Amino acid sequence: MVKSCILKKLLLFFVLGSTFTNIYGQEANKMDWFSDAKLGIFIHWGIYSLGNTSESWAFHNKRISHSDYMAQADSFSAANYNPGQWAKIIKSSGARYSVITSKHHDGIALWNTKQNKLSTIHKTPAKRDLLTPFVEALKSNNIKVGIYYSLIDWTHPDYPGFLRDSSRYKVQEHPELWQRFIKFCHDQINELSAQFNPDLFWFDGDWEHSAEEWQASTIKENILKHNPNAIINGRLQGFGDYDTPEQNFPVTRPNLKYWELCMTMNDSWGYQKKDNNYKSPYEIITIFADAISMGGNLLLDITPNQNGTIPDEQIKTLEEIGQWTNKHQEAIFGTLGGMPQGHFYGPSTISKDSCKLFLFVPAKISGDIVIKGLDNGIKSIGVVGNNAVLKHRVVGKISWSQVPGLIYISIPESCQDKYMTVIKLELDKPIKLYRGKGGFN
Ligand code: GLC
């Protein structure tokens, strides 16, 4: 039956075959690499990385004055910055893309922007463009490049918003100031396109103005003029390609086809000396499995400090995640979201040809796992990253009924993973699920 799946794919290829159609008969699409990638690493790095304040919000919310916040720039050295090592650490986690803050809401650019002097080159002892070498390191490690850019710029004199309870002016009353700001903002985005040609633009802060005010359609047009395949996240007032729930985990599958959960490793987006409330590798892995089960990605944040050192705790976690993603590659990368809720008490994914079903089982389970409503013959059951062959029992199949029986599988302790074990079912044909209410049919 593997053969029948391959034949089906070949048939689709010949019937639909064109340069825009892949072997699964789906249209090749600029989102393909993104939906295959599953794991990305987010990096928040800026003058807030001294570890005493939160990124930008510290002055906006008046926990510190704007001038004290900006004075942190004097100690931002980037002295141990090693972009090649960063890229290696990211690679070791299994991530296929990375998104770095080119400029947060505080307005300080990490690249050599020509639009103002507010950059690490002019304002910090680092005195250099920090973005270029990282983008190069990502490219040479075959990791897709994502650039975070804050539309909000609370330091810019032409930007209306400043502190939580005060702003510089109202857009309607001073359209000329706003137009000047928009030109600055669009010019910076165009610089990022021209200098870095990122695979993905990750905008933030769109909530402070409407699509019309941001001239979001022009931002998108300019990006696509430069690179028609560039992906734009969902924070451009309706002009993005995918949804970006933040921290809050979706319980049901989001409506948008493409989505990405962005999440901190502890409780902070930027480096904070006192924040040791780290999620464990087990917690991150189970969250990740849940995200890919619902067809999404995980963008996991790391926080280098002011000298460019990534905290050890974070490196260790990425390595642990990496060992797990490496062992279970087949069940993760390039798969489709899994079965809808109700068939299996846990996350699952499906191979692109739909002939393999992967079940994610938490470590240390004792009872059998069970699948409901799987209307397929099973060719074999194995454990990913392990040679074990597992047996199954079909329970409660009624000979005269169309309703599939329950499938019970026991997983010996010897083949259980320390984080999540992944069970692979080879099916006789593309997965078919019974979604009925039981009864006589
Ligand atoms: C937010 C915050 C910000 C953080 C971002 C990451 O919207 O404003 O500080 O960078 O989310 O998703």
Tab-separated table of C-alpha atoms and ligand atoms in Angstrom:
chain	number	residue	atom	x	y	z
A	1	MET	CA	0.000	0.000	0.000
A	2	VAL	CA	2.994	2.313	0.349
A	3	LYS	CA	3.123	1.689	-3.384
A	4	SER	CA	-0.465	2.852	-3.818
A	5	CYS	CA	0.357	6.111	-2.036
A	6	ILE	CA	3.389	6.689	-4.254
A	7	LEU	CA	1.351	5.867	-7.366
A	8	LYS	CA	-1.324	8.328	-6.317
A	9	LYS	CA	1.291	11.056	-5.858
A	10	LEU	CA	2.857	10.323	-9.235
A	11	LEU	CA	-0.531	10.387	-10.892
A	12	LEU	CA	-1.323	13.753	-9.329
A	13	PHE	CA	2.069	14.985	-10.451
A	14	PHE	CA	1.426	14.039	-14.075
A	15	VAL	CA	-2.151	15.249	-14.116
A	16	LEU	CA	-1.484	18.535	-12.361
A	17	GLY	CA	2.228	18.730	-13.030
A	18	SER	CA	3.592	22.152	-13.657
A	19	THR	CA	6.403	24.100	-12.142
A	20	PHE	CA	3.912	25.441	-9.600
A	21	THR	CA	2.619	22.079	-8.469
A	22	ASN	CA	4.511	19.883	-6.070
A	23	ILE	CA	4.315	16.105	-5.965
A	24	TYR	CA	1.424	16.200	-3.544
A	25	GLY	CA	-0.692	18.022	-6.073
A	26	GLN	CA	-0.709	21.141	-3.915
A	27	GLU	CA	0.259	24.457	-5.336
A	28	ALA	CA	3.799	25.378	-4.439
A	29	ASN	CA	3.420	28.411	-2.318
A	30	LYS	CA	5.670	30.908	-0.621
A	31	MET	CA	4.409	29.619	2.756
A	32	ASP	CA	5.678	26.076	2.141
A	33	TRP	CA	9.035	26.457	3.887
A	34	PHE	CA	7.310	28.145	6.805
A	35	SER	CA	4.741	25.410	7.344
A	36	ASP	CA	7.451	22.755	7.018
A	37	ALA	CA	9.814	24.535	9.420
A	38	LYS	CA	7.788	24.142	12.657
A	39	LEU	CA	10.385	25.602	15.002
A	40	GLY	CA	11.859	29.092	14.959
A	41	ILE	CA	14.040	30.924	17.474
A	42	PHE	CA	13.124	34.483	18.389
A	43	ILE	CA	15.847	36.849	19.659
A	44	HIS	CA	15.222	40.038	21.588
A	45	TRP	CA	18.423	42.005	21.823
A	46	GLY	CA	18.876	45.702	22.498
A	47	ILE	CA	19.936	48.222	25.111
A	48	TYR	CA	17.396	46.666	27.517
A	49	SER	CA	19.583	43.535	27.529
A	50	LEU	CA	21.533	44.863	30.490
A	51	GLY	CA	18.981	42.855	32.419
A	52	ASN	CA	17.467	45.480	34.694
A	53	THR	CA	14.389	46.604	32.745
A	54	SER	CA	11.888	45.212	30.323
A	55	GLU	CA	12.260	45.974	26.626
A	56	SER	CA	10.831	49.434	25.803
A	57	TRP	CA	7.767	48.945	28.029
A	58	ALA	CA	9.878	49.961	31.057
A	59	PHE	CA	9.868	53.657	30.097
A	60	HIS	CA	6.499	53.577	28.320
A	61	ASN	CA	4.906	52.302	31.523
A	62	LYS	CA	6.960	54.797	33.565
A	63	ARG	CA	8.893	52.279	35.622
A	64	ILE	CA	12.004	54.236	34.659
A	65	SER	CA	12.429	57.619	33.003
A	66	HIS	CA	13.028	57.748	29.267
A	67	SER	CA	16.471	59.286	29.781
A	68	ASP	CA	17.523	56.591	32.286
A	69	TYR	CA	16.239	53.939	29.917
A	70	MET	CA	18.214	55.400	27.009
A	71	ALA	CA	21.333	55.719	29.214
A	72	GLN	CA	21.503	51.916	29.198
A	73	ALA	CA	22.922	52.334	25.691
A	74	ASP	CA	26.243	53.441	27.261
A	75	SER	CA	26.773	49.939	28.654
A	76	PHE	CA	25.595	47.905	25.682
A	77	SER	CA	28.951	46.525	24.532
A	78	ALA	CA	28.245	43.420	22.417
A	79	ALA	CA	31.828	42.532	23.483
A	80	ASN	CA	31.287	38.747	23.365
A	81	TYR	CA	28.948	38.775	20.399
A	82	ASN	CA	29.588	35.739	18.260
A	83	PRO	CA	26.924	35.490	15.559
A	84	GLY	CA	28.421	32.266	14.197
A	85	GLN	CA	28.003	30.644	17.618
A	86	TRP	CA	24.438	31.988	17.900
A	87	ALA	CA	23.578	30.406	14.567
A	88	LYS	CA	25.118	27.079	15.696
A	89	ILE	CA	23.099	27.137	18.923
A	90	ILE	CA	19.926	27.867	16.963
A	91	LYS	CA	20.745	25.091	14.517
A	92	SER	CA	21.362	22.676	17.389
A	93	SER	CA	17.752	23.094	18.533
A	94	GLY	CA	16.491	21.890	15.162
A	95	ALA	CA	14.976	25.305	14.380
A	96	ARG	CA	14.715	26.113	10.701
A	97	TYR	CA	14.286	29.867	11.044
A	98	SER	CA	15.143	32.676	13.380
A	99	VAL	CA	13.656	36.117	13.941
A	100	ILE	CA	15.754	38.905	15.481
A	101	THR	CA	14.715	42.361	16.712
A	102	SER	CA	16.181	44.869	14.278
A	103	LYS	CA	14.489	47.627	16.296
A	104	HIS	CA	12.138	47.428	19.267
A	105	HIS	CA	9.557	50.048	20.332
A	106	ASP	CA	12.430	52.086	21.869
A	107	GLY	CA	13.588	52.971	18.352
A	108	ILE	CA	17.227	51.842	18.547
A	109	ALA	CA	18.264	50.109	15.347
A	110	LEU	CA	20.737	47.227	15.348
A	111	TRP	CA	21.737	48.012	11.770
A	112	ASN	CA	23.343	50.988	10.123
A	113	THR	CA	20.158	52.851	9.314
A	114	LYS	CA	20.550	55.990	7.225
A	115	GLN	CA	17.251	57.421	8.467
A	116	ASN	CA	18.507	58.690	11.831
A	117	LYS	CA	21.389	58.292	14.254
A	118	LEU	CA	19.531	56.099	16.717
A	119	SER	CA	21.436	52.875	16.265
A	120	THR	CA	23.968	50.640	17.988
A	121	ILE	CA	26.564	52.241	15.701
A	122	HIS	CA	26.117	55.773	17.022
A	123	LYS	CA	24.672	55.261	20.490
A	124	THR	CA	26.489	52.325	22.055
A	125	PRO	CA	30.097	51.280	22.715
A	126	ALA	CA	29.425	48.332	20.383
A	127	LYS	CA	29.801	50.978	17.626
A	128	ARG	CA	28.790	48.643	14.843
A	129	ASP	CA	26.055	47.130	12.738
A	130	LEU	CA	25.085	43.974	14.642
A	131	LEU	CA	22.472	42.718	12.241
A	132	THR	CA	24.571	42.089	9.134
A	133	PRO	CA	26.894	39.451	10.659
A	134	PHE	CA	23.960	37.574	12.219
A	135	VAL	CA	21.992	37.518	8.966
A	136	GLU	CA	25.124	36.219	7.218
A	137	ALA	CA	25.617	33.530	9.868
A	138	LEU	CA	22.008	32.393	9.496
A	139	LYS	CA	22.297	32.266	5.722
A	140	SER	CA	25.516	30.281	5.827
A	141	ASN	CA	23.900	27.800	8.238
A	142	ASN	CA	20.891	27.434	5.977
A	143	ILE	CA	18.516	28.938	8.522
A	144	LYS	CA	15.739	31.153	7.168
A	145	VAL	CA	16.083	34.817	8.120
A	146	GLY	CA	13.300	36.650	9.925
A	147	ILE	CA	13.547	40.317	10.862
A	148	TYR	CA	11.427	41.761	13.645
A	149	TYR	CA	10.661	45.444	13.162
A	150	SER	CA	8.594	47.551	15.536
A	151	LEU	CA	6.283	49.921	13.698
A	152	ILE	CA	5.880	51.776	16.978
A	153	ASP	CA	8.830	54.074	17.678
A	154	TRP	CA	8.238	55.738	21.030
A	155	THR	CA	11.523	57.660	20.930
A	156	HIS	CA	11.130	59.240	17.495
A	157	PRO	CA	10.117	62.920	17.829
A	158	ASP	CA	7.616	62.549	14.977
A	159	TYR	CA	5.885	59.525	16.466
A	160	PRO	CA	2.727	60.480	18.381
A	161	GLY	CA	2.855	57.794	21.115
A	162	PHE	CA	5.343	58.152	23.960
A	163	LEU	CA	4.414	57.352	27.554
A	164	ARG	CA	1.441	55.329	28.712
A	165	ASP	CA	-0.535	58.445	29.580
A	166	SER	CA	0.891	61.052	27.235
A	167	SER	CA	1.455	61.469	23.558
A	168	ARG	CA	3.133	64.104	21.411
A	169	TYR	CA	0.214	64.944	19.124
A	170	LYS	CA	-2.897	63.547	17.433
A	171	VAL	CA	-2.502	62.236	13.882
A	172	GLN	CA	-5.662	64.069	12.701
A	173	GLU	CA	-4.397	67.366	14.037
A	174	HIS	CA	-0.891	67.087	12.614
A	175	PRO	CA	-1.029	64.964	9.471
A	176	GLU	CA	2.238	66.504	8.234
A	177	LEU	CA	4.131	65.137	11.279
A	178	TRP	CA	2.569	61.742	10.808
A	179	GLN	CA	3.461	61.745	7.082
A	180	ARG	CA	7.042	62.554	8.005
A	181	PHE	CA	7.079	59.648	10.429
A	182	ILE	CA	5.527	57.284	7.880
A	183	LYS	CA	8.200	58.208	5.365
A	184	PHE	CA	10.880	57.450	7.971
A	185	CYS	CA	9.231	54.139	8.893
A	186	HIS	CA	8.745	53.013	5.273
A	187	ASP	CA	12.291	54.054	4.414
A	188	GLN	CA	13.658	51.936	7.277
A	189	ILE	CA	11.636	48.932	6.119
A	190	ASN	CA	12.905	49.463	2.565
A	191	GLU	CA	16.457	49.557	3.916
A	192	LEU	CA	15.885	46.224	5.652
A	193	SER	CA	14.595	44.730	2.397
A	194	ALA	CA	17.487	46.080	0.373
A	195	GLN	CA	20.245	45.211	2.844
A	196	PHE	CA	19.052	41.879	4.220
A	197	ASN	CA	16.406	40.519	1.870
A	198	PRO	CA	14.787	38.630	4.758
A	199	ASP	CA	12.661	35.557	4.175
A	200	LEU	CA	10.215	36.870	6.735
A	201	PHE	CA	9.231	40.265	8.133
A	202	TRP	CA	7.942	40.128	11.706
A	203	PHE	CA	6.158	43.396	12.436
A	204	ASP	CA	5.079	44.415	15.913
A	205	GLY	CA	3.006	47.217	17.399
A	206	ASP	CA	0.490	47.643	14.580
A	207	TRP	CA	-2.220	48.065	17.236
A	208	GLU	CA	-1.417	51.738	17.799
A	209	HIS	CA	-2.671	52.792	14.329
A	210	SER	CA	-5.014	51.657	11.579
A	211	ALA	CA	-4.016	50.011	8.300
A	212	GLU	CA	-4.727	53.313	6.531
A	213	GLU	CA	-2.517	55.265	8.915
A	214	TRP	CA	0.386	52.844	8.628
A	215	GLN	CA	-0.227	52.664	4.869
A	216	ALA	CA	0.064	48.964	5.409
A	217	SER	CA	-0.794	48.065	1.813
A	218	THR	CA	2.171	50.141	0.610
A	219	ILE	CA	4.471	48.475	3.168
A	220	LYS	CA	3.393	45.093	1.851
A	221	GLU	CA	3.699	46.168	-1.810
A	222	ASN	CA	7.211	47.518	-1.271
A	223	ILE	CA	8.329	44.326	0.453
A	224	LEU	CA	6.871	42.131	-2.275
A	225	LYS	CA	8.313	44.321	-5.022
A	226	HIS	CA	11.693	43.559	-3.560
A	227	ASN	CA	11.019	39.893	-2.855
A	228	PRO	CA	7.717	38.349	-3.965
A	229	ASN	CA	8.361	35.384	-1.681
A	230	ALA	CA	8.850	37.358	1.508
A	231	ILE	CA	6.472	36.278	4.253
A	232	ILE	CA	4.825	38.870	6.500
A	233	ASN	CA	3.549	38.040	9.984
A	234	GLY	CA	0.057	38.910	11.087
A	235	ARG	CA	0.805	42.201	12.813
A	236	LEU	CA	0.277	44.530	9.872
A	237	GLN	CA	-3.386	45.359	10.391
A	238	GLY	CA	-4.753	42.632	8.139
A	239	PHE	CA	-1.949	42.625	5.555
A	240	GLY	CA	0.044	39.702	6.954
A	241	ASP	CA	0.237	36.075	5.886
A	242	TYR	CA	-0.141	34.279	9.187
A	243	ASP	CA	-1.487	34.634	12.671
A	244	THR	CA	0.746	35.218	15.715
A	245	PRO	CA	-0.878	34.319	19.028
A	246	GLU	CA	1.458	35.508	21.776
A	247	GLN	CA	2.121	33.484	24.938
A	248	ASN	CA	-1.527	32.399	25.176
A	249	PHE	CA	-1.856	28.863	23.935
A	250	PRO	CA	-4.779	28.140	21.590
A	251	VAL	CA	-6.977	25.285	22.786
A	252	THR	CA	-8.718	24.721	19.483
A	253	ARG	CA	-7.144	24.960	16.072
A	254	PRO	CA	-6.884	28.619	14.961
A	255	ASN	CA	-8.930	29.631	11.922
A	256	LEU	CA	-6.032	30.873	9.863
A	257	LYS	CA	-4.259	28.154	7.931
A	258	TYR	CA	-0.799	29.384	8.911
A	259	TRP	CA	-0.010	30.417	12.446
A	260	GLU	CA	2.842	30.616	14.911
A	261	LEU	CA	2.817	30.747	18.687
A	262	CYS	CA	5.506	33.096	19.967
A	263	MET	CA	6.589	32.288	23.482
A	264	THR	CA	9.206	33.294	26.017
A	265	MET	CA	11.452	30.704	27.677
A	266	ASN	CA	10.986	32.387	31.063
A	267	ASP	CA	8.603	35.313	31.596
A	268	SER	CA	10.507	38.003	29.676
A	269	TRP	CA	11.112	38.814	26.006
A	270	GLY	CA	14.451	40.469	26.742
A	271	TYR	CA	17.262	39.428	29.129
A	272	GLN	CA	16.289	40.023	32.765
A	273	LYS	CA	18.770	39.152	35.501
A	274	LYS	CA	16.077	38.256	38.010
A	275	ASP	CA	13.858	36.156	35.789
A	276	ASN	CA	14.619	32.491	36.435
A	277	ASN	CA	11.109	31.264	35.907
A	278	TYR	CA	12.160	29.008	33.060
A	279	LYS	CA	9.903	26.552	31.302
A	280	SER	CA	11.432	23.082	31.426
A	281	PRO	CA	12.477	21.243	28.245
A	282	TYR	CA	9.570	18.842	28.852
A	283	GLU	CA	7.095	21.731	29.028
A	284	ILE	CA	8.470	23.362	25.886
A	285	ILE	CA	8.492	20.067	23.979
A	286	THR	CA	4.879	19.283	24.901
A	287	ILE	CA	3.801	22.823	23.950
A	288	PHE	CA	5.684	22.477	20.673
A	289	ALA	CA	4.054	19.110	19.934
A	290	ASP	CA	0.656	20.634	20.611
A	291	ALA	CA	1.368	23.552	18.258
A	292	ILE	CA	2.430	21.349	15.354
A	293	SER	CA	-0.501	19.027	16.031
A	294	MET	CA	-2.763	21.994	15.340
A	295	GLY	CA	-0.851	22.913	12.184
A	296	GLY	CA	1.160	25.733	13.751
A	297	ASN	CA	4.767	26.663	14.473
A	298	LEU	CA	6.522	27.605	17.695
A	299	LEU	CA	8.728	30.706	17.773
A	300	LEU	CA	10.691	30.312	20.983
A	301	ASP	CA	12.431	33.368	22.401
A	302	ILE	CA	15.998	33.583	23.713
A	303	THR	CA	17.554	36.592	25.421
A	304	PRO	CA	21.254	37.336	24.950
A	305	ASN	CA	22.624	39.851	27.463
A	306	GLN	CA	24.260	43.204	26.704
A	307	ASN	CA	27.605	41.634	25.819
A	308	GLY	CA	26.022	39.087	23.516
A	309	THR	CA	26.147	36.053	25.805
A	310	ILE	CA	23.184	33.702	25.641
A	311	PRO	CA	22.435	32.476	29.193
A	312	ASP	CA	23.622	28.886	29.838
A	313	GLU	CA	20.184	27.761	30.957
A	314	GLN	CA	18.800	28.717	27.537
A	315	ILE	CA	21.617	27.003	25.648
A	316	LYS	CA	21.039	23.811	27.643
A	317	THR	CA	17.317	23.904	26.945
A	318	LEU	CA	17.908	24.414	23.226
A	319	GLU	CA	20.292	21.458	23.197
A	320	GLU	CA	17.752	19.240	24.956
A	321	ILE	CA	15.067	20.314	22.505
A	322	GLY	CA	17.532	19.668	19.692
A	323	GLN	CA	18.214	16.101	20.753
A	324	TRP	CA	14.513	15.442	20.807
A	325	THR	CA	13.733	17.160	17.469
A	326	ASN	CA	16.669	15.394	15.861
A	327	LYS	CA	15.522	11.974	17.024
A	328	HIS	CA	11.937	12.661	15.910
A	329	GLN	CA	12.574	14.649	12.700
A	330	GLU	CA	10.357	12.417	10.634
A	331	ALA	CA	7.330	13.171	12.807
A	332	ILE	CA	7.967	16.913	13.002
A	333	PHE	CA	9.416	18.658	9.966
A	334	GLY	CA	7.408	18.772	6.761
A	335	THR	CA	4.391	17.138	8.352
A	336	LEU	CA	0.773	18.245	8.407
A	337	GLY	CA	-1.263	19.066	11.498
A	338	GLY	CA	-2.716	15.949	13.067
A	339	MET	CA	-6.112	14.487	13.767
A	340	PRO	CA	-8.869	16.720	15.095
A	341	GLN	CA	-9.678	16.384	18.776
A	342	GLY	CA	-11.556	13.293	19.816
A	343	HIS	CA	-9.478	10.594	18.128
A	344	PHE	CA	-6.495	10.482	20.437
A	345	TYR	CA	-5.753	12.035	23.816
A	346	GLY	CA	-2.654	13.863	22.736
A	347	PRO	CA	-0.938	15.627	19.853
A	348	SER	CA	-0.472	13.990	16.468
A	349	THR	CA	0.903	14.825	13.035
A	350	ILE	CA	0.409	13.276	9.603
A	351	SER	CA	2.961	12.800	6.827
A	352	LYS	CA	2.352	14.869	3.693
A	353	ASP	CA	1.171	11.831	1.738
A	354	SER	CA	-1.238	11.146	4.632
A	355	CYS	CA	-0.111	7.526	4.837
A	356	LYS	CA	1.729	7.871	8.159
A	357	LEU	CA	0.235	8.910	11.445
A	358	PHE	CA	2.469	10.057	14.312
A	359	LEU	CA	1.210	10.047	17.892
A	360	PHE	CA	2.995	12.046	20.590
A	361	VAL	CA	2.900	10.403	23.962
A	362	PRO	CA	4.176	12.006	27.169
A	363	ALA	CA	7.103	10.302	28.904
A	364	LYS	CA	6.482	7.554	31.429
A	365	ILE	CA	3.058	6.265	30.565
A	366	SER	CA	1.940	2.924	31.892
A	367	GLY	CA	-1.416	2.067	30.301
A	368	ASP	CA	-2.089	1.420	26.597
A	369	ILE	CA	-2.792	4.334	24.292
A	370	VAL	CA	-5.997	4.243	22.286
A	371	ILE	CA	-7.106	5.665	18.915
A	372	LYS	CA	-10.772	6.138	18.077
A	373	GLY	CA	-12.367	6.292	14.633
A	374	LEU	CA	-9.322	5.408	12.523
A	375	ASP	CA	-10.850	3.890	9.392
A	376	ASN	CA	-7.652	2.407	7.971
A	377	GLY	CA	-5.791	-0.840	7.852
A	378	ILE	CA	-2.530	-0.664	9.789
A	379	LYS	CA	0.556	-2.018	8.056
A	380	SER	CA	2.923	-1.578	10.964
A	381	ILE	CA	3.472	0.329	14.173
A	382	GLY	CA	6.872	1.489	15.322
A	383	VAL	CA	8.566	3.931	17.655
A	384	VAL	CA	10.318	6.875	15.994
A	385	GLY	CA	14.063	6.882	16.646
A	386	ASN	CA	13.939	3.304	17.929
A	387	ASN	CA	13.700	-0.064	16.185
A	388	ALA	CA	10.893	-1.407	18.320
A	389	VAL	CA	7.919	-2.902	16.533
A	390	LEU	CA	4.682	-2.596	18.451
A	391	LYS	CA	1.569	-4.744	18.419
A	392	HIS	CA	-1.956	-3.447	18.476
A	393	ARG	CA	-5.339	-4.832	19.360
A	394	VAL	CA	-8.595	-3.795	17.717
A	395	VAL	CA	-11.290	-3.647	20.355
A	396	GLY	CA	-15.055	-3.536	19.877
A	397	LYS	CA	-15.194	-3.810	16.096
A	398	ILE	CA	-18.677	-4.944	15.122
A	399	SER	CA	-18.603	-7.052	11.971
A	400	TRP	CA	-21.715	-5.523	10.389
A	401	SER	CA	-20.933	-1.884	11.295
A	402	GLN	CA	-18.997	0.751	9.355
A	403	VAL	CA	-17.733	2.234	12.619
A	404	PRO	CA	-14.048	1.378	13.138
A	405	GLY	CA	-12.994	-0.429	16.312
A	406	LEU	CA	-10.783	1.103	18.970
A	407	ILE	CA	-7.071	0.568	18.499
A	408	TYR	CA	-5.092	-0.160	21.659
A	409	ILE	CA	-1.299	-0.019	21.564
A	410	SER	CA	0.973	-0.733	24.474
A	411	ILE	CA	4.362	0.961	24.641
A	412	PRO	CA	7.027	-0.953	26.535
A	413	GLU	CA	9.002	1.131	28.993
A	414	SER	CA	12.239	0.248	27.204
A	415	CYS	CA	11.309	2.336	24.144
A	416	GLN	CA	9.903	5.352	25.926
A	417	ASP	CA	11.621	8.700	25.399
A	418	LYS	CA	12.515	10.854	28.392
A	419	TYR	CA	10.364	13.724	27.088
A	420	MET	CA	7.838	12.499	24.526
A	421	THR	CA	7.725	9.167	22.735
A	422	VAL	CA	6.483	9.261	19.160
A	423	ILE	CA	4.566	6.287	17.767
A	424	LYS	CA	4.439	5.845	13.997
A	425	LEU	CA	1.561	4.057	12.283
A	426	GLU	CA	2.018	3.087	8.632
A	427	LEU	CA	-1.435	3.085	7.107
A	428	ASP	CA	-2.764	1.115	4.147
A	429	LYS	CA	-4.013	4.273	2.414
A	430	PRO	CA	-4.281	7.994	3.163
A	431	ILE	CA	-5.764	8.488	6.592
A	432	LYS	CA	-9.529	8.258	6.812
A	433	LEU	CA	-11.343	9.214	9.987
A	434	TYR	CA	-14.786	8.255	11.182
A	435	ARG	CA	-16.326	11.366	12.740
A	436	GLY	CA	-19.816	10.040	13.443
A	437	LYS	CA	-21.762	9.669	16.642
A	438	GLY	CA	-21.645	5.868	16.903
A	439	GLY	CA	-24.911	4.018	16.645
A	440	PHE	CA	-25.914	1.668	13.851
A	441	ASN	CA	-24.031	3.059	10.918
B	1	GLC	C1	4.754	42.385	22.207
B	1	GLC	C2	5.560	43.328	22.990
B	1	GLC	C3	6.957	43.082	22.880
B	1	GLC	C4	7.479	41.798	22.360
B	1	GLC	C5	6.557	41.138	21.393
B	1	GLC	C6	6.929	39.732	21.027
B	1	GLC	O1	3.793	42.774	21.468
B	1	GLC	O2	5.238	44.654	22.741
B	1	GLC	O3	7.674	43.641	23.891
B	1	GLC	O4	8.598	42.104	21.647
B	1	GLC	O5	5.286	41.197	21.784
B	1	GLC	O6	5.892	39.063	20.420
